[in-house]
PDB file of C-alpha atoms and ligand atoms in Angstrom:
ATOM      1  CA  UNK A   1      54.854  75.052 123.973  1.00 60.00           C
ATOM      2  CA  UNK A   2      53.539  78.145 125.660  1.00 62.00           C
ATOM      3  CA  UNK A   3      51.395  76.036 127.955  1.00 62.00           C
ATOM      4  CA  UNK A   4      54.331  73.817 128.929  1.00 61.00           C
ATOM      5  CA  UNK A   5      56.397  76.899 129.747  1.00 57.00           C
ATOM      6  CA  UNK A   6      53.630  78.340 131.898  1.00 58.00           C
ATOM      7  CA  UNK A   7      53.343  75.111 133.869  1.00 55.00           C
ATOM      8  CA  UNK A   8      57.126  74.950 134.317  1.00 58.00           C
ATOM      9  CA  UNK A   9      57.224  78.529 135.567  1.00 55.00           C
ATOM     10  CA  UNK A  10      54.298  78.000 137.896  1.00 57.00           C
ATOM     11  CA  UNK A  11      55.854  74.934 139.502  1.00 56.00           C
ATOM     12  CA  UNK A  12      59.246  76.644 139.759  1.00 55.00           C
ATOM     13  CA  UNK A  13      57.547  79.577 141.467  1.00 52.00           C
ATOM     14  CA  UNK A  14      55.980  77.261 143.972  1.00 52.00           C
ATOM     15  CA  UNK A  15      59.320  75.623 144.776  1.00 47.00           C
ATOM     16  CA  UNK A  16      60.963  79.023 145.179  1.00 45.00           C
ATOM     17  CA  UNK A  17      58.493  80.160 147.787  1.00 49.00           C
ATOM     18  CA  UNK A  18      58.694  76.867 149.634  1.00 45.00           C
ATOM     19  CA  UNK A  19      62.413  76.179 149.990  1.00 88.00           C
ATOM     20  CA  UNK A  20      64.420  79.396 150.265  1.00 95.00           C
ATOM     21  CA  UNK A  21      63.619  80.179 153.864  1.00 95.00           C
ATOM     22  CA  UNK A  22      64.210  76.590 154.971  1.00 95.00           C
ATOM     23  CA  UNK A  23      67.622  76.487 153.278  1.00 96.00           C
ATOM     24  CA  UNK A  24      68.554  79.843 154.802  1.00 97.00           C
ATOM     25  CA  UNK A  25      67.742  78.539 158.267  1.00 96.00           C
ATOM     26  CA  UNK A  26      69.182  75.039 157.832  1.00 95.00           C
ATOM     27  CA  UNK A  27      72.514  76.381 156.584  1.00 96.00           C
ATOM     28  CA  UNK A  28      72.855  78.677 159.593  1.00 96.00           C
ATOM     29  CA  UNK A  29      72.688  81.891 157.550  1.00 97.00           C
ATOM     30  CA  UNK A  30      70.190  83.360 159.994  1.00 97.00           C
ATOM     31  CA  UNK A  31      72.767  83.465 162.771  1.00 97.00           C
ATOM     32  CA  UNK A  32      74.606  86.325 161.014  1.00 98.00           C
ATOM     33  CA  UNK A  33      71.848  87.855 158.857  1.00 98.00           C
ATOM     34  CA  UNK A  34      68.775  89.480 160.415  1.00 98.00           C
ATOM     35  CA  UNK A  35      65.938  90.873 158.273  1.00 98.00           C
ATOM     36  CA  UNK A  36      66.383  94.573 159.063  1.00 98.00           C
ATOM     37  CA  UNK A  37      69.435  95.219 161.222  1.00 98.00           C
ATOM     38  CA  UNK A  38      73.126  94.663 160.546  1.00 98.00           C
ATOM     39  CA  UNK A  39      74.650  92.196 163.018  1.00 97.00           C
ATOM     40  CA  UNK A  40      77.751  90.134 162.180  1.00 97.00           C
ATOM     41  CA  UNK A  41      76.636  90.319 158.562  1.00 98.00           C
ATOM     42  CA  UNK A  42      74.608  92.942 156.685  1.00 98.00           C
ATOM     43  CA  UNK A  43      70.800  92.830 156.995  1.00 98.00           C
ATOM     44  CA  UNK A  44      68.817  90.907 154.404  1.00 98.00           C
ATOM     45  CA  UNK A  45      67.225  94.185 153.416  1.00 98.00           C
ATOM     46  CA  UNK A  46      70.606  95.728 152.653  1.00 98.00           C
ATOM     47  CA  UNK A  47      71.634  92.692 150.612  1.00 98.00           C
ATOM     48  CA  UNK A  48      68.308  92.670 148.746  1.00 98.00           C
ATOM     49  CA  UNK A  49      68.705  96.339 147.860  1.00 98.00           C
ATOM     50  CA  UNK A  50      72.215  95.804 146.497  1.00 98.00           C
ATOM     51  CA  UNK A  51      71.170  92.999 144.137  1.00 98.00           C
ATOM     52  CA  UNK A  52      69.061  93.590 141.052  1.00 96.00           C
ATOM     53  CA  UNK A  53      68.144  90.026 140.129  1.00 98.00           C
ATOM     54  CA  UNK A  54      67.996  86.438 141.314  1.00 97.00           C
ATOM     55  CA  UNK A  55      70.534  85.508 138.607  1.00 98.00           C
ATOM     56  CA  UNK A  56      73.048  88.061 139.882  1.00 98.00           C
ATOM     57  CA  UNK A  57      72.706  86.831 143.470  1.00 98.00           C
ATOM     58  CA  UNK A  58      72.950  83.167 142.434  1.00 98.00           C
ATOM     59  CA  UNK A  59      76.260  83.978 140.728  1.00 98.00           C
ATOM     60  CA  UNK A  60      77.599  85.395 143.973  1.00 98.00           C
ATOM     61  CA  UNK A  61      76.313  82.402 145.959  1.00 98.00           C
ATOM     62  CA  UNK A  62      78.164  80.076 143.559  1.00 97.00           C
ATOM     63  CA  UNK A  63      81.369  82.015 144.122  1.00 96.00           C
ATOM     64  CA  UNK A  64      81.362  83.288 140.536  1.00 97.00           C
ATOM     65  CA  UNK A  65      80.960  86.994 141.312  1.00 97.00           C
ATOM     66  CA  UNK A  66      82.698  89.451 143.615  1.00 97.00           C
ATOM     67  CA  UNK A  67      80.887  90.673 146.766  1.00 98.00           C
ATOM     68  CA  UNK A  68      79.274  94.101 146.461  1.00 98.00           C
ATOM     69  CA  UNK A  69      77.663  94.750 149.860  1.00 98.00           C
ATOM     70  CA  UNK A  70      80.552  94.854 152.350  1.00 98.00           C
ATOM     71  CA  UNK A  71      83.669  93.539 150.567  1.00 97.00           C
ATOM     72  CA  UNK A  72      85.923  94.495 153.497  1.00 97.00           C
ATOM     73  CA  UNK A  73      84.330  91.635 155.460  1.00 97.00           C
ATOM     74  CA  UNK A  74      84.220  89.180 152.570  1.00 97.00           C
ATOM     75  CA  UNK A  75      86.622  86.778 154.290  1.00 96.00           C
ATOM     76  CA  UNK A  76      83.977  86.032 156.940  1.00 97.00           C
ATOM     77  CA  UNK A  77      81.353  85.327 154.294  1.00 98.00           C
ATOM     78  CA  UNK A  78      83.618  83.371 151.930  1.00 96.00           C
ATOM     79  CA  UNK A  79      83.863  80.533 154.442  1.00 93.00           C
ATOM     80  CA  UNK A  80      80.057  80.336 154.481  1.00 96.00           C
ATOM     81  CA  UNK A  81      79.782  80.022 150.701  1.00 97.00           C
ATOM     82  CA  UNK A  82      81.435  76.608 150.936  1.00 94.00           C
ATOM     83  CA  UNK A  83      78.285  75.339 152.656  1.00 92.00           C
ATOM     84  CA  UNK A  84      76.256  76.002 149.520  1.00 96.00           C
ATOM     85  CA  UNK A  85      78.412  73.875 147.217  1.00 93.00           C
ATOM     86  CA  UNK A  86      76.101  70.861 147.223  1.00 92.00           C
ATOM     87  CA  UNK A  87      72.933  72.782 146.383  1.00 94.00           C
ATOM     88  CA  UNK A  88      71.199  72.452 143.021  1.00 94.00           C
ATOM     89  CA  UNK A  89      70.576  75.409 140.707  1.00 94.00           C
ATOM     90  CA  UNK A  90      66.934  75.342 141.776  1.00 94.00           C
ATOM     91  CA  UNK A  91      67.814  75.447 145.468  1.00 95.00           C
ATOM     92  CA  UNK A  92      70.245  78.325 144.942  1.00 96.00           C
ATOM     93  CA  UNK A  93      67.523  80.220 143.081  1.00 96.00           C
ATOM     94  CA  UNK A  94      65.084  79.589 145.906  1.00 95.00           C
ATOM     95  CA  UNK A  95      67.618  80.876 148.418  1.00 97.00           C
ATOM     96  CA  UNK A  96      68.299  84.007 146.333  1.00 98.00           C
ATOM     97  CA  UNK A  97      64.578  84.591 145.873  1.00 96.00           C
ATOM     98  CA  UNK A  98      64.077  84.400 149.631  1.00 97.00           C
ATOM     99  CA  UNK A  99      66.850  86.917 150.307  1.00 98.00           C
ATOM    100  CA  UNK A 100      65.529  89.283 147.627  1.00 98.00           C
ATOM    101  CA  UNK A 101      62.060  89.178 149.160  1.00 97.00           C
ATOM    102  CA  UNK A 102      63.373  91.541 151.878  1.00 97.00           C
ATOM    103  CA  UNK A 103      63.767  94.474 149.460  1.00 91.00           C
TER     104      UNK A 103
HETATM  105  C1  HEC B   1      79.569  83.965 160.453  1.00 51.48           C
HETATM  106  C2  HEC B   1      78.608  84.943 159.996  1.00 51.48           C
HETATM  107  C3  HEC B   1      77.917  84.704 158.669  1.00 51.48           C
HETATM  108  C4  HEC B   1      77.166  83.616 158.290  1.00 51.48           C
HETATM  109  C5  HEC B   1      76.874  82.339 159.081  1.00 51.48           C
HETATM  110  C6  HEC B   1      76.657  83.912 156.956  1.00 51.48           C
HETATM  111  N1  HEC B   1      77.078  85.147 156.542  1.00 51.48           N
HETATM  112 FE1  HEC B   1      76.591  86.071 154.798  1.00 51.48          FE
HETATM  113  N2  HEC B   1      77.780  87.636 155.302  1.00 51.48           N
HETATM  114  C7  HEC B   1      78.517  87.768 156.475  1.00 51.48           C
HETATM  115  C8  HEC B   1      79.311  88.982 156.426  1.00 51.48           C
HETATM  116  C9  HEC B   1      80.253  89.486 157.500  1.00 51.48           C
HETATM  117  C10 HEC B   1      79.030  89.587 155.189  1.00 51.48           C
HETATM  118  C11 HEC B   1      79.610  90.889 154.629  1.00 51.48           C
HETATM  119  C12 HEC B   1      80.702  90.560 153.620  1.00 51.48           C
HETATM  120  C13 HEC B   1      80.340  90.824 152.207  1.00 51.48           C
HETATM  121  O1  HEC B   1      79.374  91.547 151.917  1.00 51.48           O
HETATM  122  O2  HEC B   1      81.056  90.309 151.327  1.00 51.48           O
HETATM  123  C14 HEC B   1      78.054  88.722 154.504  1.00 51.48           C
HETATM  124  C15 HEC B   1      77.502  88.978 153.249  1.00 51.48           C
HETATM  125  C16 HEC B   1      76.554  88.194 152.613  1.00 51.48           C
HETATM  126  C17 HEC B   1      75.969  88.497 151.329  1.00 51.48           C
HETATM  127  C18 HEC B   1      76.259  89.737 150.483  1.00 51.48           C
HETATM  128  C19 HEC B   1      77.502  89.485 149.625  1.00 51.48           C
HETATM  129  C20 HEC B   1      77.963  90.710 148.890  1.00 51.48           C
HETATM  130  O3  HEC B   1      77.598  90.892 147.708  1.00 51.48           O
HETATM  131  O4  HEC B   1      78.730  91.519 149.469  1.00 51.48           O
HETATM  132  C21 HEC B   1      75.103  87.483 151.032  1.00 51.48           C
HETATM  133  C22 HEC B   1      74.249  87.339 149.793  1.00 51.48           C
HETATM  134  C23 HEC B   1      75.161  86.539 152.129  1.00 51.48           C
HETATM  135  N3  HEC B   1      76.053  87.009 153.072  1.00 51.48           N
HETATM  136  C24 HEC B   1      74.439  85.368 152.206  1.00 51.48           C
HETATM  137  C25 HEC B   1      74.609  84.397 153.191  1.00 51.48           C
HETATM  138  C26 HEC B   1      74.024  83.072 153.144  1.00 51.48           C
HETATM  139  C27 HEC B   1      73.104  82.564 152.040  1.00 51.48           C
HETATM  140  C28 HEC B   1      74.439  82.415 154.270  1.00 51.48           C
HETATM  141  C29 HEC B   1      74.159  80.987 154.674  1.00 51.48           C
HETATM  142  C30 HEC B   1      74.808  79.975 153.833  1.00 51.48           C
HETATM  143  C31 HEC B   1      75.289  83.327 155.018  1.00 51.48           C
HETATM  144  N4  HEC B   1      75.377  84.512 154.327  1.00 51.48           N
HETATM  145  C32 HEC B   1      75.882  83.033 156.224  1.00 51.48           C
HETATM  146  C33 HEC B   1      78.491  86.894 157.540  1.00 51.48           C
HETATM  147  C34 HEC B   1      77.870  85.656 157.560  1.00 51.48           C
END
C-alpha cells in the first residue's frame, strides 16, 4: 500500500512539473500575468504569496472560492476562469503548482 502511494505521488509530481507552465501559456494567462511585476493582472509572485496551498488555489480556479488578491478587478479575471472549465483535476493542480512556484 505504502509503495503504491509513493509511486502514485512520484508520478503525480512529475506531471505537475511538466504541464503547469504549458497550460498557463496555452490558455493565454501569460498575457496578463508576469512573474514579478503587476501588469493588467497581479504578478505571479503576488498571487503565490496570497495562496497557502495548491488545494486552495485549485478551488479558486474552479470558481468555487472568492478572489483574495485584487477583488476589485475580479470581473476581468472571472471571464478568464471560463477557459479552465474543460481541464481535469490533475491539470488544474499542475497549473496551481506552477503559479505557486513563484513564491
Ligand atoms: C485579460 C487579463 C487576464 C488574463 C488573460 C488572465 N488574468 Fe488572471 N487576473 C487578472 C486580473 C485583472 C486579476 C486581479 C483580479 C483578482 O485578483 O480577482 C487576476 C487575478 C488572478 C488570480 C488571483 C485571484 C485572486 O485570488 O484574487 C489568479 C490565480 C489568476 N488571475 C490566474 C489566471 C490564470 C490561470 C489565467 C489563464 C487562464 C489568467 N489568470 C488569465 C487578469 C487576467
